[in-house]
XYZ file of N, CA, C and O in Angstrom:
744
model
N 89.754 128.464 75.791
C 89.170 128.172 77.073
C 87.662 128.315 76.932
O 87.177 129.260 76.360
N 86.968 127.379 77.426
C 85.514 127.425 77.400
C 85.005 127.153 78.798
O 85.459 126.244 79.461
N 84.091 127.969 79.274
C 83.586 127.831 80.636
C 82.398 126.889 80.684
O 81.764 126.615 79.674
N 82.064 126.438 81.906
C 81.069 125.395 82.116
C 79.722 125.628 81.451
O 79.162 124.734 80.881
N 79.186 126.834 81.539
C 77.850 127.014 80.997
C 77.851 127.553 79.568
O 76.806 127.846 79.024
N 79.027 127.715 78.987
C 79.168 128.118 77.593
C 78.516 129.453 77.267
O 78.018 129.660 76.178
N 78.485 130.379 78.227
C 77.975 131.729 77.954
C 79.040 132.594 77.295
O 78.735 133.598 76.680
N 80.317 132.191 77.474
C 81.438 132.894 76.864
C 82.422 131.859 76.332
O 82.620 130.828 76.941
N 83.029 132.194 75.221
C 84.189 131.444 74.756
C 85.339 132.436 74.726
O 85.206 133.518 74.139
N 86.452 132.078 75.344
C 87.637 132.923 75.404
C 88.652 132.364 74.413
O 89.163 131.272 74.598
N 88.944 133.125 73.374
C 89.876 132.705 72.328
C 91.197 133.439 72.528
O 91.250 134.668 72.388
N 92.277 132.721 72.849
C 93.566 133.394 73.042
C 94.086 133.942 71.721
O 93.828 133.384 70.651
N 94.795 135.048 71.803
C 95.458 135.608 70.626
C 96.932 135.197 70.691
O 97.335 134.483 71.602
N 97.724 135.682 69.768
C 99.165 135.393 69.765
C 99.899 136.157 70.858
O 101.084 135.929 71.083
N 99.197 137.066 71.551
C 99.804 137.846 72.627
C 99.269 137.330 73.959
O 98.065 137.337 74.196
N 100.161 136.886 74.819
C 99.776 136.281 76.097
C 98.879 137.203 76.923
O 99.182 138.386 77.116
N 97.769 136.641 77.394
C 96.846 137.370 78.253
C 95.766 138.143 77.520
O 94.816 138.609 78.131
N 95.907 138.306 76.215
C 94.936 139.043 75.397
C 93.974 138.048 74.764
O 94.414 137.119 74.080
N 92.674 138.222 75.030
C 91.660 137.285 74.549
C 90.573 137.976 73.745
O 90.169 139.087 74.075
N 90.095 137.272 72.737
C 88.845 137.648 72.080
C 87.761 136.879 72.822
O 87.856 135.663 73.008
N 86.754 137.596 73.283
C 85.669 136.997 74.049
C 84.438 136.938 73.159
O 83.985 137.957 72.642
N 83.933 135.749 72.991
C 82.721 135.545 72.192
C 81.563 135.287 73.150
O 81.588 134.331 73.923
N 80.597 136.189 73.118
C 79.404 135.998 73.945
C 78.486 135.018 73.229
O 78.335 135.064 72.024
N 77.885 134.134 73.991
C 77.037 133.085 73.426
C 75.573 133.389 73.773
O 75.077 132.975 74.817
N 74.875 134.127 72.898
C 73.495 134.511 73.211
C 72.526 133.331 73.124
O 72.755 132.372 72.394
N 71.460 133.458 73.891
C 70.331 132.528 73.796
C 69.306 133.244 72.911
O 68.857 134.346 73.247
N 68.961 132.632 71.798
C 68.093 133.288 70.823
C 66.736 132.600 70.741
O 66.632 131.393 70.905
N 65.718 133.403 70.487
C 64.392 132.884 70.167
C 63.693 133.890 69.258
O 64.326 134.837 68.779
N 62.407 133.725 69.044
C 61.668 134.570 68.116
C 61.630 136.046 68.547
O 61.399 136.931 67.732
N 61.868 136.323 69.813
C 61.848 137.700 70.316
C 63.159 138.434 70.089
O 63.200 139.657 70.103
N 64.232 137.687 69.920
C 65.560 138.285 69.799
C 66.575 137.430 70.517
O 66.649 136.222 70.279
N 67.332 138.024 71.428
C 68.330 137.251 72.161
C 68.519 137.806 73.556
O 68.145 138.934 73.876
N 69.147 136.978 74.379
C 69.599 137.347 75.719
C 71.010 136.811 75.857
O 71.283 135.672 75.461
N 71.901 137.638 76.402
C 73.247 137.116 76.671
C 73.845 137.831 77.867
O 73.466 138.943 78.198
N 74.760 137.137 78.499
C 75.533 137.750 79.570
C 76.578 138.643 78.940
O 77.194 138.292 77.938
N 76.790 139.763 79.575
C 77.806 140.688 79.107
C 79.094 140.514 79.903
O 80.187 140.701 79.397
N 78.933 140.142 81.161
C 80.067 139.947 82.054
C 79.633 139.025 83.175
O 78.513 139.129 83.674
N 80.516 138.131 83.566
C 80.295 137.274 84.729
C 81.662 137.078 85.360
O 82.544 136.435 84.783
N 81.852 137.640 86.555
C 83.172 137.691 87.188
C 83.830 136.319 87.287
O 85.027 136.179 87.030
N 83.076 135.308 87.649
C 83.638 133.974 87.828
C 84.263 133.450 86.539
O 85.355 132.885 86.543
N 83.593 133.639 85.417
C 84.119 133.140 84.141
C 85.280 133.995 83.640
O 86.249 133.466 83.102
N 85.200 135.306 83.815
C 86.290 136.163 83.371
C 87.540 135.967 84.220
O 88.655 136.135 83.734
N 87.366 135.592 85.475
C 88.506 135.326 86.351
C 89.356 134.190 85.781
O 90.587 134.222 85.849
N 88.698 133.186 85.201
C 89.426 132.060 84.601
C 90.302 132.510 83.439
O 91.285 131.855 83.117
N 89.952 133.655 82.806
C 90.741 134.176 81.692
C 91.715 135.262 82.144
O 92.363 135.893 81.317
N 91.817 135.488 83.461
C 92.798 136.426 83.966
C 92.272 137.774 84.419
O 93.028 138.596 84.920
N 90.986 138.034 84.245
C 90.407 139.302 84.711
C 89.858 139.057 86.102
O 88.718 138.663 86.271
N 90.706 139.289 87.111
C 90.312 138.915 88.469
C 89.977 140.104 89.357
O 89.593 139.920 90.504
N 90.122 141.304 88.847
C 89.806 142.480 89.645
C 88.332 142.851 89.504
O 87.645 142.396 88.595
N 87.885 143.700 90.409
C 86.517 144.226 90.307
C 86.458 145.260 89.187
O 87.472 145.841 88.822
N 85.272 145.484 88.685
C 85.079 146.547 87.703
C 84.976 147.852 88.488
O 84.109 148.009 89.338
N 85.885 148.780 88.199
C 85.943 150.044 88.921
C 85.272 151.182 88.162
O 84.879 152.174 88.766
N 85.164 151.036 86.837
C 84.617 152.128 86.030
C 84.081 151.551 84.730
O 84.662 150.613 84.185
N 82.986 152.114 84.243
C 82.426 151.724 82.949
C 82.302 152.997 82.116
O 81.718 153.982 82.563
N 82.872 152.976 80.916
C 82.814 154.115 80.003
C 82.038 153.735 78.755
O 82.018 152.562 78.347
N 81.455 154.733 78.140
C 80.656 154.559 76.926
C 81.113 155.629 75.943
O 81.207 156.796 76.305
N 81.436 155.234 74.714
C 81.831 156.223 73.709
C 80.928 156.110 72.490
O 80.416 155.034 72.163
N 80.749 157.241 71.854
C 79.986 157.324 70.606
C 80.859 158.063 69.605
O 81.385 159.139 69.904
N 81.054 157.472 68.438
C 81.865 158.086 67.389
C 81.005 158.200 66.135
O 80.455 157.202 65.659
N 80.916 159.394 65.612
C 80.007 159.696 64.505
C 80.542 159.215 63.162
O 79.832 158.562 62.404
N 81.800 159.545 62.861
C 82.324 159.351 61.503
C 83.006 158.005 61.281
O 83.761 157.531 62.126
N 82.775 157.453 60.119
C 83.507 156.269 59.654
C 84.962 156.672 59.423
O 85.242 157.746 58.893
N 85.881 155.831 59.864
C 87.314 156.084 59.674
C 87.967 156.830 60.816
O 89.186 156.993 60.830
N 87.181 157.277 61.793
C 87.754 157.980 62.950
C 88.565 156.995 63.795
O 88.222 155.814 63.891
N 89.636 157.498 64.394
C 90.474 156.673 65.261
C 90.541 157.329 66.631
O 90.679 158.546 66.749
N 90.430 156.492 67.662
C 90.633 156.926 69.048
C 91.759 156.068 69.616
O 91.764 154.867 69.464
N 92.694 156.721 70.298
C 93.754 155.960 70.945
C 95.120 156.457 70.533
O 95.235 157.435 69.829
N 96.054 155.762 70.914
C 96.218 154.550 71.699
C 96.441 154.962 73.148
O 97.440 155.618 73.456
N 95.549 154.604 74.047
C 95.555 155.067 75.431
C 95.926 153.957 76.410
O 95.627 152.795 76.171
N 96.529 154.366 77.528
C 96.824 153.441 78.627
C 97.052 154.262 79.882
O 97.127 155.492 79.830
N 97.158 153.591 81.021
C 97.525 154.224 82.289
C 98.790 153.553 82.810
O 98.904 152.331 82.784
N 99.714 154.385 83.276
C 100.955 153.880 83.862
C 100.676 153.247 85.229
O 99.757 153.669 85.931
N 101.506 152.244 85.613
C 101.410 151.703 86.970
C 101.657 152.815 87.985
O 102.411 153.742 87.679
N 101.090 152.770 89.136
C 100.318 151.669 89.709
C 98.839 151.686 89.325
O 98.038 150.975 89.910
N 98.484 152.490 88.328
C 97.082 152.600 87.922
C 96.794 151.878 86.610
O 95.771 152.136 85.972
N 97.695 150.986 86.202
C 97.472 150.215 84.969
C 96.135 149.500 85.071
O 95.744 149.048 86.149
N 95.444 149.423 83.967
C 94.089 148.873 83.987
C 93.920 147.745 82.986
O 94.518 147.752 81.918
N 93.107 146.792 83.367
C 92.623 145.790 82.418
C 91.296 146.316 81.895
O 90.594 147.066 82.585
N 90.951 145.949 80.647
C 89.715 146.439 80.033
C 89.002 145.297 79.331
O 89.644 144.382 78.807
N 87.707 145.415 79.288
C 86.890 144.581 78.415
C 86.167 145.563 77.505
O 85.400 146.409 77.975
N 86.445 145.489 76.207
C 85.910 146.451 75.244
C 84.919 145.739 74.335
O 85.222 144.674 73.782
N 83.733 146.335 74.173
C 82.673 145.753 73.349
C 82.025 146.832 72.493
O 81.901 147.982 72.922
N 81.589 146.457 71.322
C 80.898 147.365 70.413
C 79.396 147.090 70.521
O 78.948 145.966 70.294
N 78.639 148.121 70.871
C 77.191 147.995 71.029
C 76.421 148.368 69.764
O 75.306 147.907 69.559
N 77.034 149.248 68.959
C 76.405 149.655 67.702
C 77.494 149.932 66.690
O 78.504 150.548 67.007
N 77.295 149.442 65.473
C 78.269 149.654 64.419
C 79.321 148.568 64.369
O 79.089 147.424 64.779
N 80.503 148.954 63.873
C 81.609 148.007 63.713
C 82.914 148.778 63.812
O 83.067 149.839 63.199
N 83.863 148.225 64.584
C 85.162 148.871 64.764
C 86.286 147.851 64.602
O 86.084 146.648 64.770
N 87.458 148.377 64.274
C 88.691 147.612 64.296
C 89.376 147.989 65.600
O 89.849 149.115 65.756
N 89.366 147.086 66.569
C 89.859 147.341 67.914
C 91.287 146.823 68.024
O 91.574 145.703 67.595
N 92.173 147.628 68.604
C 93.597 147.304 68.644
C 94.134 147.371 70.074
O 93.842 148.309 70.806
N 94.925 146.368 70.444
C 95.642 146.349 71.716
C 97.130 146.167 71.414
O 97.500 145.302 70.606
N 97.961 146.993 72.046
C 99.416 146.956 71.857
C 100.066 146.574 73.189
O 99.829 147.221 74.207
N 100.885 145.541 73.164
C 101.587 145.077 74.358
C 102.705 146.060 74.702
O 103.643 146.237 73.926
N 102.586 146.730 75.861
C 103.643 147.647 76.298
C 104.276 147.162 77.612
O 104.840 147.950 78.367
N 104.213 145.845 77.837
C 104.814 145.246 79.036
C 106.294 145.000 78.768
O 106.645 144.097 77.998
N 107.149 145.809 79.391
C 108.598 145.619 79.214
C 108.987 144.218 79.655
O 108.518 143.728 80.668
N 109.794 143.570 78.868
C 110.232 142.220 79.177
C 109.338 141.150 78.574
O 109.691 139.974 78.586
N 108.195 141.530 78.049
C 107.291 140.567 77.419
C 107.888 140.118 76.082
O 108.496 140.914 75.366
N 107.688 138.856 75.739
C 108.187 138.353 74.448
C 107.435 138.977 73.273
O 107.890 138.898 72.136
N 106.302 139.613 73.551
C 105.519 140.271 72.488
C 105.481 141.791 72.685
O 104.561 142.463 72.216
N 106.495 142.334 73.370
C 106.588 143.772 73.614
C 106.477 144.548 72.304
O 107.161 144.243 71.330
N 105.571 145.527 72.269
C 105.264 146.401 71.141
C 104.606 145.682 69.962
O 104.484 146.253 68.875
N 104.152 144.466 70.167
C 103.343 143.779 69.139
C 101.887 144.174 69.366
O 101.466 144.482 70.475
N 101.117 144.154 68.302
C 99.714 144.537 68.403
C 98.817 143.445 67.844
O 99.250 142.598 67.058
N 97.580 143.487 68.287
C 96.544 142.590 67.768
C 95.321 143.444 67.468
O 94.923 144.265 68.289
N 94.740 143.248 66.291
C 93.521 143.945 65.904
C 92.393 142.955 65.711
O 92.615 141.844 65.228
N 91.202 143.364 66.100
C 90.024 142.497 66.027
C 88.809 143.333 65.638
O 88.628 144.438 66.145
N 88.000 142.802 64.737
C 86.753 143.485 64.406
C 85.727 143.147 65.481
O 85.452 141.977 65.752
N 85.227 144.199 66.113
C 84.152 144.067 67.102
C 82.926 144.748 66.524
O 83.029 145.831 65.947
N 81.783 144.109 66.683
C 80.551 144.708 66.164
C 79.363 144.290 67.012
O 79.437 143.340 67.790
N 78.280 145.007 66.813
C 77.028 144.641 67.473
C 76.562 143.277 66.973
O 75.933 142.518 67.709
N 76.897 142.940 65.751
C 76.448 141.682 65.141
C 77.270 140.492 65.619
O 76.715 139.447 65.957
N 78.605 140.624 65.687
C 79.408 139.436 65.998
C 79.514 139.119 67.492
O 80.075 138.102 67.865
N 78.987 140.006 68.351
C 78.914 139.725 69.796
C 80.282 139.400 70.402
O 80.389 138.556 71.291
N 81.323 140.061 69.920
C 82.669 139.816 70.444
C 83.152 140.994 71.273
O 82.746 142.134 71.055
N 84.043 140.702 72.190
C 84.705 141.709 73.012
C 86.192 141.409 72.989
O 86.607 140.313 72.607
N 86.971 142.372 73.406
C 88.399 142.155 73.575
C 88.705 142.302 75.063
O 88.353 143.316 75.677
N 89.311 141.266 75.635
C 89.748 141.276 77.028
C 91.219 141.657 77.019
O 92.072 140.890 76.564
N 91.495 142.877 77.486
C 92.830 143.459 77.403
C 93.423 143.516 78.812
O 92.886 144.207 79.674
N 94.513 142.815 79.056
C 95.103 142.834 80.401
C 95.846 144.142 80.675
O 96.043 144.963 79.772
N 96.271 144.309 81.910
C 97.108 145.458 82.262
C 98.365 145.433 81.408
O 98.863 144.369 81.039
N 98.885 146.616 81.109
C 100.134 146.696 80.352
C 99.926 146.745 78.851
O 100.822 146.388 78.094
N 98.771 147.212 78.424
C 98.474 147.345 77.000
C 97.954 148.747 76.706
O 97.249 149.341 77.522
N 98.307 149.260 75.530
C 97.685 150.478 75.007
C 96.510 150.021 74.149
O 96.542 148.940 73.547
N 95.471 150.847 74.093
C 94.254 150.467 73.387
C 93.755 151.612 72.499
O 93.842 152.775 72.860
N 93.218 151.228 71.350
C 92.585 152.190 70.450
C 91.691 151.462 69.467
O 91.662 150.234 69.425
N 90.956 152.231 68.676
C 90.094 151.612 67.661
C 89.841 152.568 66.511
O 90.017 153.784 66.639
N 89.412 151.981 65.395
C 88.973 152.743 64.224
C 87.560 152.320 63.879
O 87.258 151.123 63.827
N 86.698 153.308 63.628
C 85.325 153.000 63.234
C 85.294 152.577 61.766
O 85.915 153.200 60.914
N 84.570 151.503 61.488
C 84.462 150.987 60.127
C 83.131 151.369 59.482
O 82.881 151.015 58.334
N 82.290 152.051 60.242
C 81.035 152.595 59.729
C 80.663 153.796 60.584
O 81.303 154.058 61.598
N 79.671 154.516 60.173
C 79.217 155.663 60.958
C 78.440 155.203 62.182
O 77.916 154.093 62.219
N 78.373 156.091 63.166
C 77.566 155.893 64.368
C 77.924 154.616 65.131
O 77.136 153.680 65.223
N 79.107 154.623 65.717
C 79.579 153.470 66.496
C 79.566 153.805 67.989
O 79.989 154.887 68.392
N 79.115 152.834 68.781
C 79.112 152.978 70.230
C 79.872 151.818 70.849
O 79.649 150.665 70.487
N 80.750 152.158 71.779
C 81.517 151.152 72.513
C 81.268 151.313 73.997
O 80.994 152.413 74.475
N 81.392 150.204 74.699
C 81.349 150.220 76.158
C 82.632 149.547 76.646
O 83.084 148.561 76.073
N 83.229 150.145 77.684
C 84.490 149.672 78.229
C 84.298 149.410 79.715
O 83.852 150.291 80.442
N 84.670 148.229 80.155
C 84.677 147.906 81.583
C 86.137 147.963 82.023
O 86.983 147.277 81.448
N 86.432 148.774 83.045
C 87.811 149.004 83.492
C 88.028 148.446 84.893
O 87.164 148.581 85.750
N 89.213 147.916 85.119
C 89.564 147.417 86.451
C 90.064 148.518 87.373
O 90.170 148.310 88.573
N 90.371 149.676 86.834
C 90.859 150.817 87.620
C 90.105 152.070 87.189
O 89.778 152.222 86.021
N 89.877 152.988 88.119
C 89.294 154.266 87.720
C 90.333 155.098 86.968
O 91.538 154.859 87.079
N 89.847 156.077 86.215
C 90.722 156.968 85.464
C 91.531 157.847 86.421
O 90.996 158.419 87.361
N 92.839 157.926 86.166
C 93.746 158.795 86.919
C 94.484 159.646 85.889
O 95.371 159.133 85.185
N 94.128 160.907 85.793
C 94.716 161.791 84.791
C 96.227 161.857 84.842
O 96.896 161.899 83.802
N 96.800 161.839 86.062
C 98.251 161.923 86.198
C 98.946 160.644 85.717
O 100.152 160.650 85.484
N 98.209 159.562 85.554
C 98.789 158.288 85.106
C 98.523 158.019 83.629
O 98.904 156.982 83.107
N 97.871 158.957 82.954
C 97.480 158.762 81.554
C 98.688 158.752 80.636
O 99.617 159.544 80.781
N 98.664 157.815 79.691
C 99.704 157.733 78.674
C 99.089 157.448 77.329
O 97.913 157.075 77.230
N 99.868 157.629 76.297
C 99.379 157.351 74.958
C 100.523 157.109 74.002
O 101.660 157.521 74.243
N 100.212 156.430 72.924
C 101.148 156.210 71.823
C 100.485 156.725 70.554
O 99.259 156.662 70.410
N 101.300 157.198 69.628
C 100.755 157.709 68.373
C 100.246 156.558 67.506
O 100.936 155.546 67.337
N 99.055 156.727 66.978
C 98.410 155.655 66.201
C 99.142 155.333 64.902
O 98.981 154.237 64.354
N 99.953 156.265 64.409
C 100.701 156.038 63.167
C 102.191 155.828 63.405
O 102.993 156.017 62.492
N 102.550 155.410 64.607
C 103.959 155.178 64.912
C 104.486 154.049 64.025
O 103.980 152.921 64.078
N 105.506 154.328 63.195
C 106.039 153.269 62.321
C 106.665 152.111 63.092
O 106.738 150.997 62.571
N 107.080 152.358 64.345
C 107.636 151.276 65.165
C 106.585 150.222 65.475
O 106.911 149.061 65.709
N 105.326 150.641 65.507
C 104.224 149.707 65.770
C 103.710 149.088 64.480
O 103.362 147.920 64.444
N 103.617 149.877 63.432
C 103.174 149.371 62.126
C 101.738 148.862 62.126
O 101.437 147.870 61.467
N 100.846 149.535 62.824
C 99.449 149.090 62.862
C 98.823 149.274 61.481
O 98.920 150.339 60.881
N 98.212 148.225 60.996
C 97.576 148.230 59.669
C 96.104 148.615 59.819
O 95.224 147.756 59.850
N 95.858 149.914 59.956
C 94.473 150.381 60.053
C 93.765 150.025 58.750
O 94.303 150.248 57.666
N 92.568 149.441 58.817
C 91.950 148.880 57.617
C 91.443 149.880 56.592
O 91.346 149.550 55.407
N 91.105 151.102 57.008
C 90.617 152.101 56.050
C 91.333 153.422 56.298
O 92.014 153.592 57.317
N 91.170 154.362 55.380
C 91.812 155.667 55.518
C 91.355 156.336 56.816
O 90.172 156.300 57.161
N 92.313 156.939 57.506
C 92.006 157.623 58.753
C 91.349 158.960 58.416
O 91.936 159.793 57.744
N 90.122 159.140 58.894
C 89.360 160.342 58.561
C 89.370 161.387 59.677
O 89.187 162.558 59.401
N 89.567 160.952 60.901
C 89.515 161.897 62.009
C 90.336 161.369 63.175
O 90.314 160.181 63.463
N 91.055 162.305 63.814
C 91.873 161.999 64.986
C 91.858 163.250 65.855
O 92.077 164.354 65.358
N 91.585 163.100 67.137
C 91.511 164.271 68.018
C 92.875 164.939 68.145
O 93.916 164.316 67.920
N 92.855 166.215 68.553
C 94.115 166.933 68.800
C 94.924 166.217 69.878
O 96.143 166.082 69.769
N 94.236 165.748 70.909
C 94.912 165.034 72.000
C 95.620 163.791 71.475
O 96.789 163.545 71.788
N 94.932 162.996 70.655
C 95.537 161.773 70.130
C 96.615 162.079 69.092
O 97.603 161.351 68.987
N 96.442 163.146 68.349
C 97.461 163.557 67.377
C 98.758 163.934 68.099
O 99.845 163.780 67.561
N 98.640 164.417 69.349
C 99.810 164.816 70.134
C 100.459 163.655 70.877
O 101.517 163.832 71.497
N 99.867 162.464 70.834
C 100.488 161.312 71.499
C 101.878 161.082 70.927
O 102.093 161.226 69.721
N 102.834 160.695 71.760
C 104.212 160.533 71.303
C 104.441 159.247 70.504
O 103.670 158.294 70.589
N 105.503 159.281 69.742
C 106.003 158.081 69.093
C 106.833 157.322 70.134
O 107.188 157.878 71.176
N 107.154 156.062 69.861
C 107.887 155.239 70.817
C 109.172 155.953 71.202
O 109.912 156.431 70.363
N 109.407 155.994 72.511
C 110.592 156.680 73.011
C 111.252 155.866 74.098
O 110.854 154.728 74.377
N 112.238 156.437 74.762
C 113.013 155.704 75.759
C 112.208 155.263 76.979
O 112.602 154.327 77.654
N 111.061 155.915 77.249
C 110.284 155.492 78.427
C 109.540 154.184 78.166
O 109.095 153.549 79.098
N 109.415 153.770 76.914
C 108.751 152.504 76.608
C 109.712 151.458 76.068
O 109.580 150.288 76.348
N 110.641 151.831 75.217
C 111.505 150.801 74.635
C 112.797 150.603 75.360
O 113.012 150.981 76.442
């Protein structure tokens, strides 16, 4: 899908509703200018809610993994995830029961250089691995954080089989405690 003014190109993945978003910067001798978000264009790709929360993360170590996080309905959230500094392997896992791609995942390299984002619809778990030191991400959320609705999946769950590109160097205690696939999801 390509929008009228070509500020974004939305590339569908093999998982319905999940898009790689390519920002189309205007460049000159000073650098570049690009839109980061435009509601009208994102609505055409399925992101029709308002942005309720914006989060920013900084990860120091190469190989660190954060995730796989999601919120249960009625607080399920859509996200637009972008890398502002460094490079990450960003992963979205379809946890929509009844979906033909249930428990399938898609990974995408996001970086400050490639100007790509991942548009993740409601019903997905999300996580990433840093591919270099000093990575910063920004997340635009359609719902505010609700602690009682928080869920997670273990990043090394063999049922998911995520092919993390490099050795995992760091994982928080919270993420290490995330469950493997169980009866509440499958």
